mmCIF file of N, CA and C in Angstrom:
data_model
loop_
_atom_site.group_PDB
_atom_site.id
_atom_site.type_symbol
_atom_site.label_atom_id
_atom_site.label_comp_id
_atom_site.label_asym_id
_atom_site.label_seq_id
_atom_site.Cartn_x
_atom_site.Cartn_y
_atom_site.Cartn_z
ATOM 1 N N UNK A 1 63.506 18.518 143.815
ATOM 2 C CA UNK A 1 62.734 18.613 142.589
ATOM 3 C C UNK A 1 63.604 18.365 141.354
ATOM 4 N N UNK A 2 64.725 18.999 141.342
ATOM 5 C CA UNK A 2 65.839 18.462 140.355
ATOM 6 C C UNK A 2 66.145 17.554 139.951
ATOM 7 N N UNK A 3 66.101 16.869 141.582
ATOM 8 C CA UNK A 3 66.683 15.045 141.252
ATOM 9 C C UNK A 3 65.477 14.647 140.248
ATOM 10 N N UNK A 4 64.604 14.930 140.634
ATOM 11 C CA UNK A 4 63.136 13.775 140.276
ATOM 12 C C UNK A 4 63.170 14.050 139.203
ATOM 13 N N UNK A 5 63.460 15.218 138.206
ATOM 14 C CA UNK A 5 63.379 15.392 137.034
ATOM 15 C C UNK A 5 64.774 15.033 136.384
ATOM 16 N N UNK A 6 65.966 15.018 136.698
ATOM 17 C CA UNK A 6 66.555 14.432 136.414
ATOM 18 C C UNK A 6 66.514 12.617 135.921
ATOM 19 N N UNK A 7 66.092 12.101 137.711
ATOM 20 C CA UNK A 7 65.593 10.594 137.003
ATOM 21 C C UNK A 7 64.727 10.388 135.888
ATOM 22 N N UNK A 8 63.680 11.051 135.634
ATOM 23 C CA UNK A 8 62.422 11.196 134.879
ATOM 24 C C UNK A 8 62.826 10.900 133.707
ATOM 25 N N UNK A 9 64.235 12.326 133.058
ATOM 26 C CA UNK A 9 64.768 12.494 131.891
ATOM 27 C C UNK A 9 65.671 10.829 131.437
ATOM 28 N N UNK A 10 66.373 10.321 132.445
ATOM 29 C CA UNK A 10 67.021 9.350 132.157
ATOM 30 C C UNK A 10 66.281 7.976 132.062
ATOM 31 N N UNK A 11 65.024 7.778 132.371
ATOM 32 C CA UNK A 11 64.021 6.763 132.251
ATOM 33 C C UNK A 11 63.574 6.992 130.977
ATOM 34 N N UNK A 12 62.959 7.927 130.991
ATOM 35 C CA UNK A 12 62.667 8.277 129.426
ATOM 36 C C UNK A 12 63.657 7.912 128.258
ATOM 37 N N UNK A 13 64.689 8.751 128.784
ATOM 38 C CA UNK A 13 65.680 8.134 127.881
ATOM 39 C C UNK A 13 65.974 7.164 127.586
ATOM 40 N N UNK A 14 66.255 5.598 128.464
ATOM 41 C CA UNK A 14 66.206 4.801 128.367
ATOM 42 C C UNK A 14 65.015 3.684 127.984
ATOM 43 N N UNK A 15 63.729 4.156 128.310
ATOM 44 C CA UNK A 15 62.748 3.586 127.821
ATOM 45 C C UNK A 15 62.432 3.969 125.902
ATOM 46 N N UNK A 16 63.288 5.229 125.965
ATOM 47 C CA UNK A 16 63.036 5.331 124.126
ATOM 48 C C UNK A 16 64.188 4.462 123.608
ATOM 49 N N UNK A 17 65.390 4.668 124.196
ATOM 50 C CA UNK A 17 66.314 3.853 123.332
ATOM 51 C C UNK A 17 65.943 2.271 123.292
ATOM 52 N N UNK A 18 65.705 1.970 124.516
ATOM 53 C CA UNK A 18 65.682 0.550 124.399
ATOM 54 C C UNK A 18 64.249 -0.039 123.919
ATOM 55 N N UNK A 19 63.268 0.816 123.931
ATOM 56 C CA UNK A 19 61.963 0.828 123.455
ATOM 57 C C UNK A 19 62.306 0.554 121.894
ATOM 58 N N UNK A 20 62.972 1.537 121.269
ATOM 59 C CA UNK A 20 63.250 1.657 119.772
ATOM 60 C C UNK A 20 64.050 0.363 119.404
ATOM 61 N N UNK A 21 65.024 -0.105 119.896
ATOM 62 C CA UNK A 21 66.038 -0.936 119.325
ATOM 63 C C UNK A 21 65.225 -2.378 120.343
ATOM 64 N N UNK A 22 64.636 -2.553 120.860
ATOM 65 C CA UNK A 22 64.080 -3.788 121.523
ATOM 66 C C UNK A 22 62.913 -3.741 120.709
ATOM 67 N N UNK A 23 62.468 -3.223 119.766
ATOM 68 C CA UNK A 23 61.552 -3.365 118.985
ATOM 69 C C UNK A 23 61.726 -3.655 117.467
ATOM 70 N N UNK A 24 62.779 -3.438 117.385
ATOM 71 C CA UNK A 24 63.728 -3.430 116.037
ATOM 72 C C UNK A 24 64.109 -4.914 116.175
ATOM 73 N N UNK A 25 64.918 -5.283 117.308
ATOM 74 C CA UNK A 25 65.225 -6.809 117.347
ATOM 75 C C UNK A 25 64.709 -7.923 117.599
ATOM 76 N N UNK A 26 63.516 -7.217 118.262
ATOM 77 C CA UNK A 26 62.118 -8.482 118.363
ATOM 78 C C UNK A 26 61.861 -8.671 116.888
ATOM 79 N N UNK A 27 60.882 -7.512 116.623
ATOM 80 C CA UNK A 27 60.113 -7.372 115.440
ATOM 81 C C UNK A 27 60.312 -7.119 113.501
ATOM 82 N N UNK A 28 61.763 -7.249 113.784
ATOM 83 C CA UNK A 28 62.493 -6.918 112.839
ATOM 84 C C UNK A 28 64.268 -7.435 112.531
ATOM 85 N N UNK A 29 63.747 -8.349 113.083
ATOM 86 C CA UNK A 29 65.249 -8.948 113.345
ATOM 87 C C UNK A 29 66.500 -8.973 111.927
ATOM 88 N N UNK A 30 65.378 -9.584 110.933
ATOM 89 C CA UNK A 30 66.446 -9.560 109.943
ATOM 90 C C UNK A 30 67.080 -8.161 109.397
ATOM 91 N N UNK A 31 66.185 -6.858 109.588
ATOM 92 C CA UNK A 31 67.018 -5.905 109.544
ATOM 93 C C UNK A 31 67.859 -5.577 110.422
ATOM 94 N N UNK A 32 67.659 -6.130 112.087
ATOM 95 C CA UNK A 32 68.441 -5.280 112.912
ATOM 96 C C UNK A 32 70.075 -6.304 112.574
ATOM 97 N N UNK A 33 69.653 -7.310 111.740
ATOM 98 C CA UNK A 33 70.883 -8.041 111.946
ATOM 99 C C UNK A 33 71.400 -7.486 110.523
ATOM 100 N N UNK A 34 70.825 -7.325 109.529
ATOM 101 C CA UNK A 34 71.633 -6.079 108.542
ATOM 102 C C UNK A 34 72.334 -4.908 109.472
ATOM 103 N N UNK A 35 71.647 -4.115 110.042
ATOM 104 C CA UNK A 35 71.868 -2.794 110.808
ATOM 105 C C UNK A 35 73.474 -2.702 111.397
ATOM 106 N N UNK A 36 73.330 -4.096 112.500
ATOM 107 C CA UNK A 36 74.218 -4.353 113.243
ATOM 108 C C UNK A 36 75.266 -4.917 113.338
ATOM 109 N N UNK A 37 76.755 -4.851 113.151
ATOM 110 C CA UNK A 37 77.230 -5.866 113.005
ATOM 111 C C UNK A 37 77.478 -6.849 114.241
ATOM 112 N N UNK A 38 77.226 -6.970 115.161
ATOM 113 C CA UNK A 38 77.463 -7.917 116.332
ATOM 114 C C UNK A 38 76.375 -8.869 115.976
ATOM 115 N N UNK A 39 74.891 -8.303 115.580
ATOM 116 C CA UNK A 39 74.012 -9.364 115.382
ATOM 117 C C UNK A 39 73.629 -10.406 113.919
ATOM 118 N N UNK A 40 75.088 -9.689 112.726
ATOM 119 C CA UNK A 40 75.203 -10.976 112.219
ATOM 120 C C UNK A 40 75.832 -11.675 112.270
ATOM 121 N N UNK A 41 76.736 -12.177 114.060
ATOM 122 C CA UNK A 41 77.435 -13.023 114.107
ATOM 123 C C UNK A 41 76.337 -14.104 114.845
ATOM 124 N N UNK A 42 75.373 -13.472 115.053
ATOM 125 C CA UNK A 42 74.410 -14.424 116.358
ATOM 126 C C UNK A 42 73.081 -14.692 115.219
ATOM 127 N N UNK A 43 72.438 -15.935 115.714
ATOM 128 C CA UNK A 43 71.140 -16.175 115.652
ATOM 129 C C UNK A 43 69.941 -15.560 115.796
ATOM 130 N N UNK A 44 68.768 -15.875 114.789
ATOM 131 C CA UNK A 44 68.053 -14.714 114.312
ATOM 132 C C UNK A 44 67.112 -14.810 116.254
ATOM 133 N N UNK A 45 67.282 -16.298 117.071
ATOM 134 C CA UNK A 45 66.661 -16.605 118.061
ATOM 135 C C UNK A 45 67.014 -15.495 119.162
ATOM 136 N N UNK A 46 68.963 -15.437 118.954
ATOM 137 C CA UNK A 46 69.534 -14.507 120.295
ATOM 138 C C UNK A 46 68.835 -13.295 120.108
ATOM 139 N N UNK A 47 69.275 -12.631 118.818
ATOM 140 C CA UNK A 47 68.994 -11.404 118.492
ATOM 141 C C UNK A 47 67.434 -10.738 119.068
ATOM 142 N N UNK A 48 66.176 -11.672 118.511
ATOM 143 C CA UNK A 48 65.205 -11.527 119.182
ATOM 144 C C UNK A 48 65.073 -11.560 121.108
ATOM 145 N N UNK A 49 65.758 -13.071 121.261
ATOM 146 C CA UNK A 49 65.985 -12.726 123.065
ATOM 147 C C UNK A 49 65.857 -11.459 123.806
ATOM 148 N N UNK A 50 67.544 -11.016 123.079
ATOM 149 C CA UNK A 50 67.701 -9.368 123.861
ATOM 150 C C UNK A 50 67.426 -8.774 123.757
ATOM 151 N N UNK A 51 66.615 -8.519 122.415
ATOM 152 C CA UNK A 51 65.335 -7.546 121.790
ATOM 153 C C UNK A 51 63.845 -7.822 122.993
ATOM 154 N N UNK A 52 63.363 -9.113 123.237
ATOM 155 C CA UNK A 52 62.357 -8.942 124.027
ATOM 156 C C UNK A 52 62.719 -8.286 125.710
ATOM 157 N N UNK A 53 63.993 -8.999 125.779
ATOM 158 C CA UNK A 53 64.516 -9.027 127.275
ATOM 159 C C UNK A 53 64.759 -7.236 127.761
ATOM 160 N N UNK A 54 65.146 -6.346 126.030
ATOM 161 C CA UNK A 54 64.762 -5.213 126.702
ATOM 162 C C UNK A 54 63.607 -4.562 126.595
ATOM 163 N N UNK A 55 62.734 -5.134 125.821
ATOM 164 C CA UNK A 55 61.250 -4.400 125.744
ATOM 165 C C UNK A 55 60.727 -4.695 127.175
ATOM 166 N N UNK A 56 61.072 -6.221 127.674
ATOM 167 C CA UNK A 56 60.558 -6.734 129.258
ATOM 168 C C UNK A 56 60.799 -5.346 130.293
ATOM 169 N N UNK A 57 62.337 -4.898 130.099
ATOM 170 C CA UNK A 57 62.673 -4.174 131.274
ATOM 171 C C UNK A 57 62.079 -1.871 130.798
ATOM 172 N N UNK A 58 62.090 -2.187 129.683
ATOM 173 C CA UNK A 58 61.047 -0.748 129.040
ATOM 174 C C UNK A 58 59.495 -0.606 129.711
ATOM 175 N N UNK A 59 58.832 -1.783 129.402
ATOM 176 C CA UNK A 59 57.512 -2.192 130.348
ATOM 177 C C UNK A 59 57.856 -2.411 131.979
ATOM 178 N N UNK A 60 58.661 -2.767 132.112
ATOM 179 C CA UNK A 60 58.707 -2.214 134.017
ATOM 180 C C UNK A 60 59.398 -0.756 134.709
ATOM 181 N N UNK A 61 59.759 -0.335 133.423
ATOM 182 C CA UNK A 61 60.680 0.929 133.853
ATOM 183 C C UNK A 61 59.106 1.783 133.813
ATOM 184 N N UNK A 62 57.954 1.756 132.697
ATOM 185 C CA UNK A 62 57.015 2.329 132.047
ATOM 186 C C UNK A 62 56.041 2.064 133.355
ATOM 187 N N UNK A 63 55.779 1.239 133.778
ATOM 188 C CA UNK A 63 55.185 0.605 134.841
ATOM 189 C C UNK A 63 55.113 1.348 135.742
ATOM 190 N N UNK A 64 56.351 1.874 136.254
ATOM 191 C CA UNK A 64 56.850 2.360 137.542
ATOM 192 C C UNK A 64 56.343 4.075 137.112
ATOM 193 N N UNK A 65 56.656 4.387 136.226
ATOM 194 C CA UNK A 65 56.446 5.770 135.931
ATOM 195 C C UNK A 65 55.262 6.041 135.909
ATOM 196 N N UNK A 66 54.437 5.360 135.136
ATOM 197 C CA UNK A 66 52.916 5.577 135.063
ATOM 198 C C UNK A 66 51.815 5.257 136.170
ATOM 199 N N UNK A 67 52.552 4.513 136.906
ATOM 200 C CA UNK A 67 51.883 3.783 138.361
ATOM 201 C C UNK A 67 52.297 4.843 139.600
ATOM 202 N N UNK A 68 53.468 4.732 139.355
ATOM 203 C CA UNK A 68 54.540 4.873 140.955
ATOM 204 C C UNK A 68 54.705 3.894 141.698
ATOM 205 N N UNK A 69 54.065 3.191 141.521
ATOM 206 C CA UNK A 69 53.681 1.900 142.543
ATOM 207 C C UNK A 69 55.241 0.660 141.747
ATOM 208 N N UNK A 70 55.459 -0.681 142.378
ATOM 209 C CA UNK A 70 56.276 -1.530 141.990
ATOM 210 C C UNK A 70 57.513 -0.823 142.183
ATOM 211 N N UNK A 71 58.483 -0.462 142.645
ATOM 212 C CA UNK A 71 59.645 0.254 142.216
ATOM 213 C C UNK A 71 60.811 -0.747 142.225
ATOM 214 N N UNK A 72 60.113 -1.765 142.910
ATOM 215 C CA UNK A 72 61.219 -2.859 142.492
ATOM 216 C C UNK A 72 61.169 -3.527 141.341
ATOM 217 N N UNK A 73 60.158 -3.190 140.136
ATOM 218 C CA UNK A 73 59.772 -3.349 138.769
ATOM 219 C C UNK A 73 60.955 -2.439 137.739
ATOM 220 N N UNK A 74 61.251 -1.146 138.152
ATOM 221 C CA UNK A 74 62.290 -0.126 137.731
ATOM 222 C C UNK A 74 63.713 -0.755 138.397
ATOM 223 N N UNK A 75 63.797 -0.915 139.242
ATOM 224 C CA UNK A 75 65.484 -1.805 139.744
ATOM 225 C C UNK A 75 65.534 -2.851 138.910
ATOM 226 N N UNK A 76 64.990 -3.947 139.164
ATOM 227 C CA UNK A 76 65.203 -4.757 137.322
ATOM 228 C C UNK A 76 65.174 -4.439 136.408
ATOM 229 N N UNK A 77 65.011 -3.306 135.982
ATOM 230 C CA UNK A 77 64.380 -3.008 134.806
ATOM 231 C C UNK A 77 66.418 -2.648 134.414
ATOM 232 N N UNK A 78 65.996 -1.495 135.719
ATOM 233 C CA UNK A 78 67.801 -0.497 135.930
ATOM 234 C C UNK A 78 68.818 -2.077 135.544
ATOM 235 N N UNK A 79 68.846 -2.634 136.670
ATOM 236 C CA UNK A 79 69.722 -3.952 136.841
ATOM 237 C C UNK A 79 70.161 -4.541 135.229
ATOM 238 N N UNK A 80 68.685 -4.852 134.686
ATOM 239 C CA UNK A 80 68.805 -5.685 133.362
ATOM 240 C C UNK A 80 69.447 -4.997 132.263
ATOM 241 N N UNK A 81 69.063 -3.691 131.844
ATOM 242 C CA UNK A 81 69.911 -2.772 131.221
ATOM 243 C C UNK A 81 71.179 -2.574 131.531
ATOM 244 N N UNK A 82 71.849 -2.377 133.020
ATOM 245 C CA UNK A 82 72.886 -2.280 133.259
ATOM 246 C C UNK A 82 73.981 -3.784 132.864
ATOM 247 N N UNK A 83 73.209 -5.014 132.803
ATOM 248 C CA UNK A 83 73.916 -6.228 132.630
ATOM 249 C C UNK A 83 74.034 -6.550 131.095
ATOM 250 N N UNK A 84 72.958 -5.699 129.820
ATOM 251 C CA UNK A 84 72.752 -5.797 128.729
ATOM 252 C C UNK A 84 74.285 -4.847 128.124
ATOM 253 N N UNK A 85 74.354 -4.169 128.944
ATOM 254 C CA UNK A 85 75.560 -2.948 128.351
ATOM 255 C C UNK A 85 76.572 -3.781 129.175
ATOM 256 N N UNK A 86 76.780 -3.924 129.742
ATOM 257 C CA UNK A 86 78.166 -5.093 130.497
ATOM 258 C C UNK A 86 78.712 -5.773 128.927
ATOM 259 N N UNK A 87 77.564 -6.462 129.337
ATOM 260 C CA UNK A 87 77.676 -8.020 128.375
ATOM 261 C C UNK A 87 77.885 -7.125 127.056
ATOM 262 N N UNK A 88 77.414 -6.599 126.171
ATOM 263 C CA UNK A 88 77.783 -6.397 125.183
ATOM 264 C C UNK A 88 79.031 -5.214 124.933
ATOM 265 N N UNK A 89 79.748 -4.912 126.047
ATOM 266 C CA UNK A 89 80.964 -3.959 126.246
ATOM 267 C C UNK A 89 81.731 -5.264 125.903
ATOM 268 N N UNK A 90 81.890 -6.005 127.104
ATOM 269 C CA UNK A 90 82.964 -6.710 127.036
ATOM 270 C C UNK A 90 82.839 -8.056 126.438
ATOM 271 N N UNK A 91 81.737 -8.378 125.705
ATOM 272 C CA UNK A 91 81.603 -9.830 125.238
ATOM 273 C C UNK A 91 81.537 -9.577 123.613
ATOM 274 N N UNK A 92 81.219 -8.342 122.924
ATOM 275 C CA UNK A 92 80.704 -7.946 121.982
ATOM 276 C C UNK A 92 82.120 -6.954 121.236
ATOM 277 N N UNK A 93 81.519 -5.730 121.983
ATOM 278 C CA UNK A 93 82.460 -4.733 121.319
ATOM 279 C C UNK A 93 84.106 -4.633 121.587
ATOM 280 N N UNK A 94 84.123 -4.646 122.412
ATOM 281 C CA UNK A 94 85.933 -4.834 123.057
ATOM 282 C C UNK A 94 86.642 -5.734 122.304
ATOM 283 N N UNK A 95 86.617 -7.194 122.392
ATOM 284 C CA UNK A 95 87.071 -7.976 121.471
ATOM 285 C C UNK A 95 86.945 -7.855 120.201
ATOM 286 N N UNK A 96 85.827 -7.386 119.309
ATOM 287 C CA UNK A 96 86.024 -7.234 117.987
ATOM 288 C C UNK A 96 87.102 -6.023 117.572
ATOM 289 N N UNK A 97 87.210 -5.277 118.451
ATOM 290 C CA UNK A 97 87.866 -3.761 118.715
ATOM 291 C C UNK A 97 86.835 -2.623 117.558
ATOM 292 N N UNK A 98 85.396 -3.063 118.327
ATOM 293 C CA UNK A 98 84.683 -1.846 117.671
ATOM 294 C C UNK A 98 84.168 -0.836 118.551
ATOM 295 N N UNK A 99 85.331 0.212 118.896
ATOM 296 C CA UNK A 99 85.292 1.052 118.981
ATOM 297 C C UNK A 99 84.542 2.477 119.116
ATOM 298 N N UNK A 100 84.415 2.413 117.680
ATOM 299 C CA UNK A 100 83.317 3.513 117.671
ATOM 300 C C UNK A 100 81.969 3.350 118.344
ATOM 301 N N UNK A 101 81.575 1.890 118.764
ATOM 302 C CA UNK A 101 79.963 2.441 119.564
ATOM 303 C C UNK A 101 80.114 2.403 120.926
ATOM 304 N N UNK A 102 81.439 2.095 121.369
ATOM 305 C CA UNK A 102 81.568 2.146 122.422
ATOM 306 C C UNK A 102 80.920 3.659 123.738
ATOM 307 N N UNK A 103 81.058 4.407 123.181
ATOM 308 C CA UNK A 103 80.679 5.986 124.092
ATOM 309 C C UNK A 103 79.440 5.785 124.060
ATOM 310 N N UNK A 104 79.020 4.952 123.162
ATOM 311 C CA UNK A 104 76.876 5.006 123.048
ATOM 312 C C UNK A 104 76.760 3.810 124.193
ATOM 313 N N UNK A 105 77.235 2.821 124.082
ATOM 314 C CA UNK A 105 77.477 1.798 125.068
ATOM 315 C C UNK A 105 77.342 2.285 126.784
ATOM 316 N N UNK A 106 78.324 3.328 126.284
ATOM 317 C CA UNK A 106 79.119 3.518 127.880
ATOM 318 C C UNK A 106 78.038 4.393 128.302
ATOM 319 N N UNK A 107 77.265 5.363 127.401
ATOM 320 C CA UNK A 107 76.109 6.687 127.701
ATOM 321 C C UNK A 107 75.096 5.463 128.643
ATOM 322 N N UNK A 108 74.556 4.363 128.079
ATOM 323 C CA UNK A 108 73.390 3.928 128.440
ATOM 324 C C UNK A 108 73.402 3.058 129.774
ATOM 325 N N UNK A 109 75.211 2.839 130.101
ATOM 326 C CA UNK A 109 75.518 1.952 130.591
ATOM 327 C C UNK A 109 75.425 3.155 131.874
ATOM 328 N N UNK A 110 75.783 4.100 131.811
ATOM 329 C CA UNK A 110 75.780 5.208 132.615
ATOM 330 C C UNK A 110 74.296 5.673 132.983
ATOM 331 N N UNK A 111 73.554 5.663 132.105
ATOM 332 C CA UNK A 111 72.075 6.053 132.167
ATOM 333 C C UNK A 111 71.286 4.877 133.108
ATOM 334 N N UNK A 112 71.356 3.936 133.383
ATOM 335 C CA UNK A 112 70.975 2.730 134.073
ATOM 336 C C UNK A 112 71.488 2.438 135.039
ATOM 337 N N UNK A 113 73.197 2.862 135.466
ATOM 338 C CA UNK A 113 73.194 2.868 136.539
ATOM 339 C C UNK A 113 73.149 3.982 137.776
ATOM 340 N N UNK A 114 72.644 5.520 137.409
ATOM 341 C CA UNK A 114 71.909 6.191 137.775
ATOM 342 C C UNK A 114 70.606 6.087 138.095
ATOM 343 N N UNK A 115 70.012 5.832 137.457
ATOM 344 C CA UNK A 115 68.419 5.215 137.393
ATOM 345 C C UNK A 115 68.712 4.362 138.523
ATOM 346 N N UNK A 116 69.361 3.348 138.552
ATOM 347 C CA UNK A 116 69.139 2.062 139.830
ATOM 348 C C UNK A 116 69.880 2.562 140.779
ATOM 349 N N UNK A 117 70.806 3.442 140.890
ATOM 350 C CA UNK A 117 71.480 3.858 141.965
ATOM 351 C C UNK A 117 70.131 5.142 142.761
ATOM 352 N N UNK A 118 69.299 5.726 141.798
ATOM 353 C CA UNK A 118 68.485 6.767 142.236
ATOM 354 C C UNK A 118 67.135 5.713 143.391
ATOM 355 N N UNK A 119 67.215 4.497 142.697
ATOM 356 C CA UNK A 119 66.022 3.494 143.537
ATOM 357 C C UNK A 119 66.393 2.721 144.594
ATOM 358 N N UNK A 120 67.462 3.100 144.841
ATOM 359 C CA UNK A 120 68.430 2.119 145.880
ATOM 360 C C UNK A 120 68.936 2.762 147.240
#
């Protein structure tokens, strides 16, 4: 019973963060590229991309929770988040040496691969 509420808490979690900021970079790009500094080195096109690409994997994580059904809808979902925090560890933050968001990085990067390790 623990586990299940455990996963529960970390879906959630991840469906608000990436819910919030995949909605910010779809729908709001030119602020998230004020907000952010990684996204005023990129295009207002990328910025939106990874903004939809995580609302895509929020709606299959949401899917799975509200259904139960698909659970291989939540492993992509896990997977895609886990490759979104990769890529922007080491393609993004590391090389600029920004630092400070790194532990928020590493929280979500941690939060996703729990989640997909819990469906696997």
């Amino acid at each position: 019973m623990f586990m299940k509420i455990s996963i529960m808490v970390f879906e959630l979690s991840l469906v608000g963060i990436y819910g919030a900021f995949g909605f910010l970079k779809t729908f709001r790009t030119q602020k998230a590229q004020e907000q952010m500094p990684w996204a005023r080195d990129r295009s207002e096109r990328f910025v939106r991309f990874v903004g939809i690409s995580e609302l895509c994997g929020v709606l299959g994580m949401l899917m799975v929770m509200v259904t139960g059904r698909f659970p291989w809808l939540a492993i992509l979902a896990a997977v895609g988040f886990t490759l979104i925090q990769i890529l922007a560890i080491f393609t993004e933050h590391l090389p600029k040496k920004e630092y400070k968001v790194l532990p928020f990085n590493v929280m979500l990067l941690a939060f996703s691969i729990f989640v997909l390790a819990s469906y696997v």
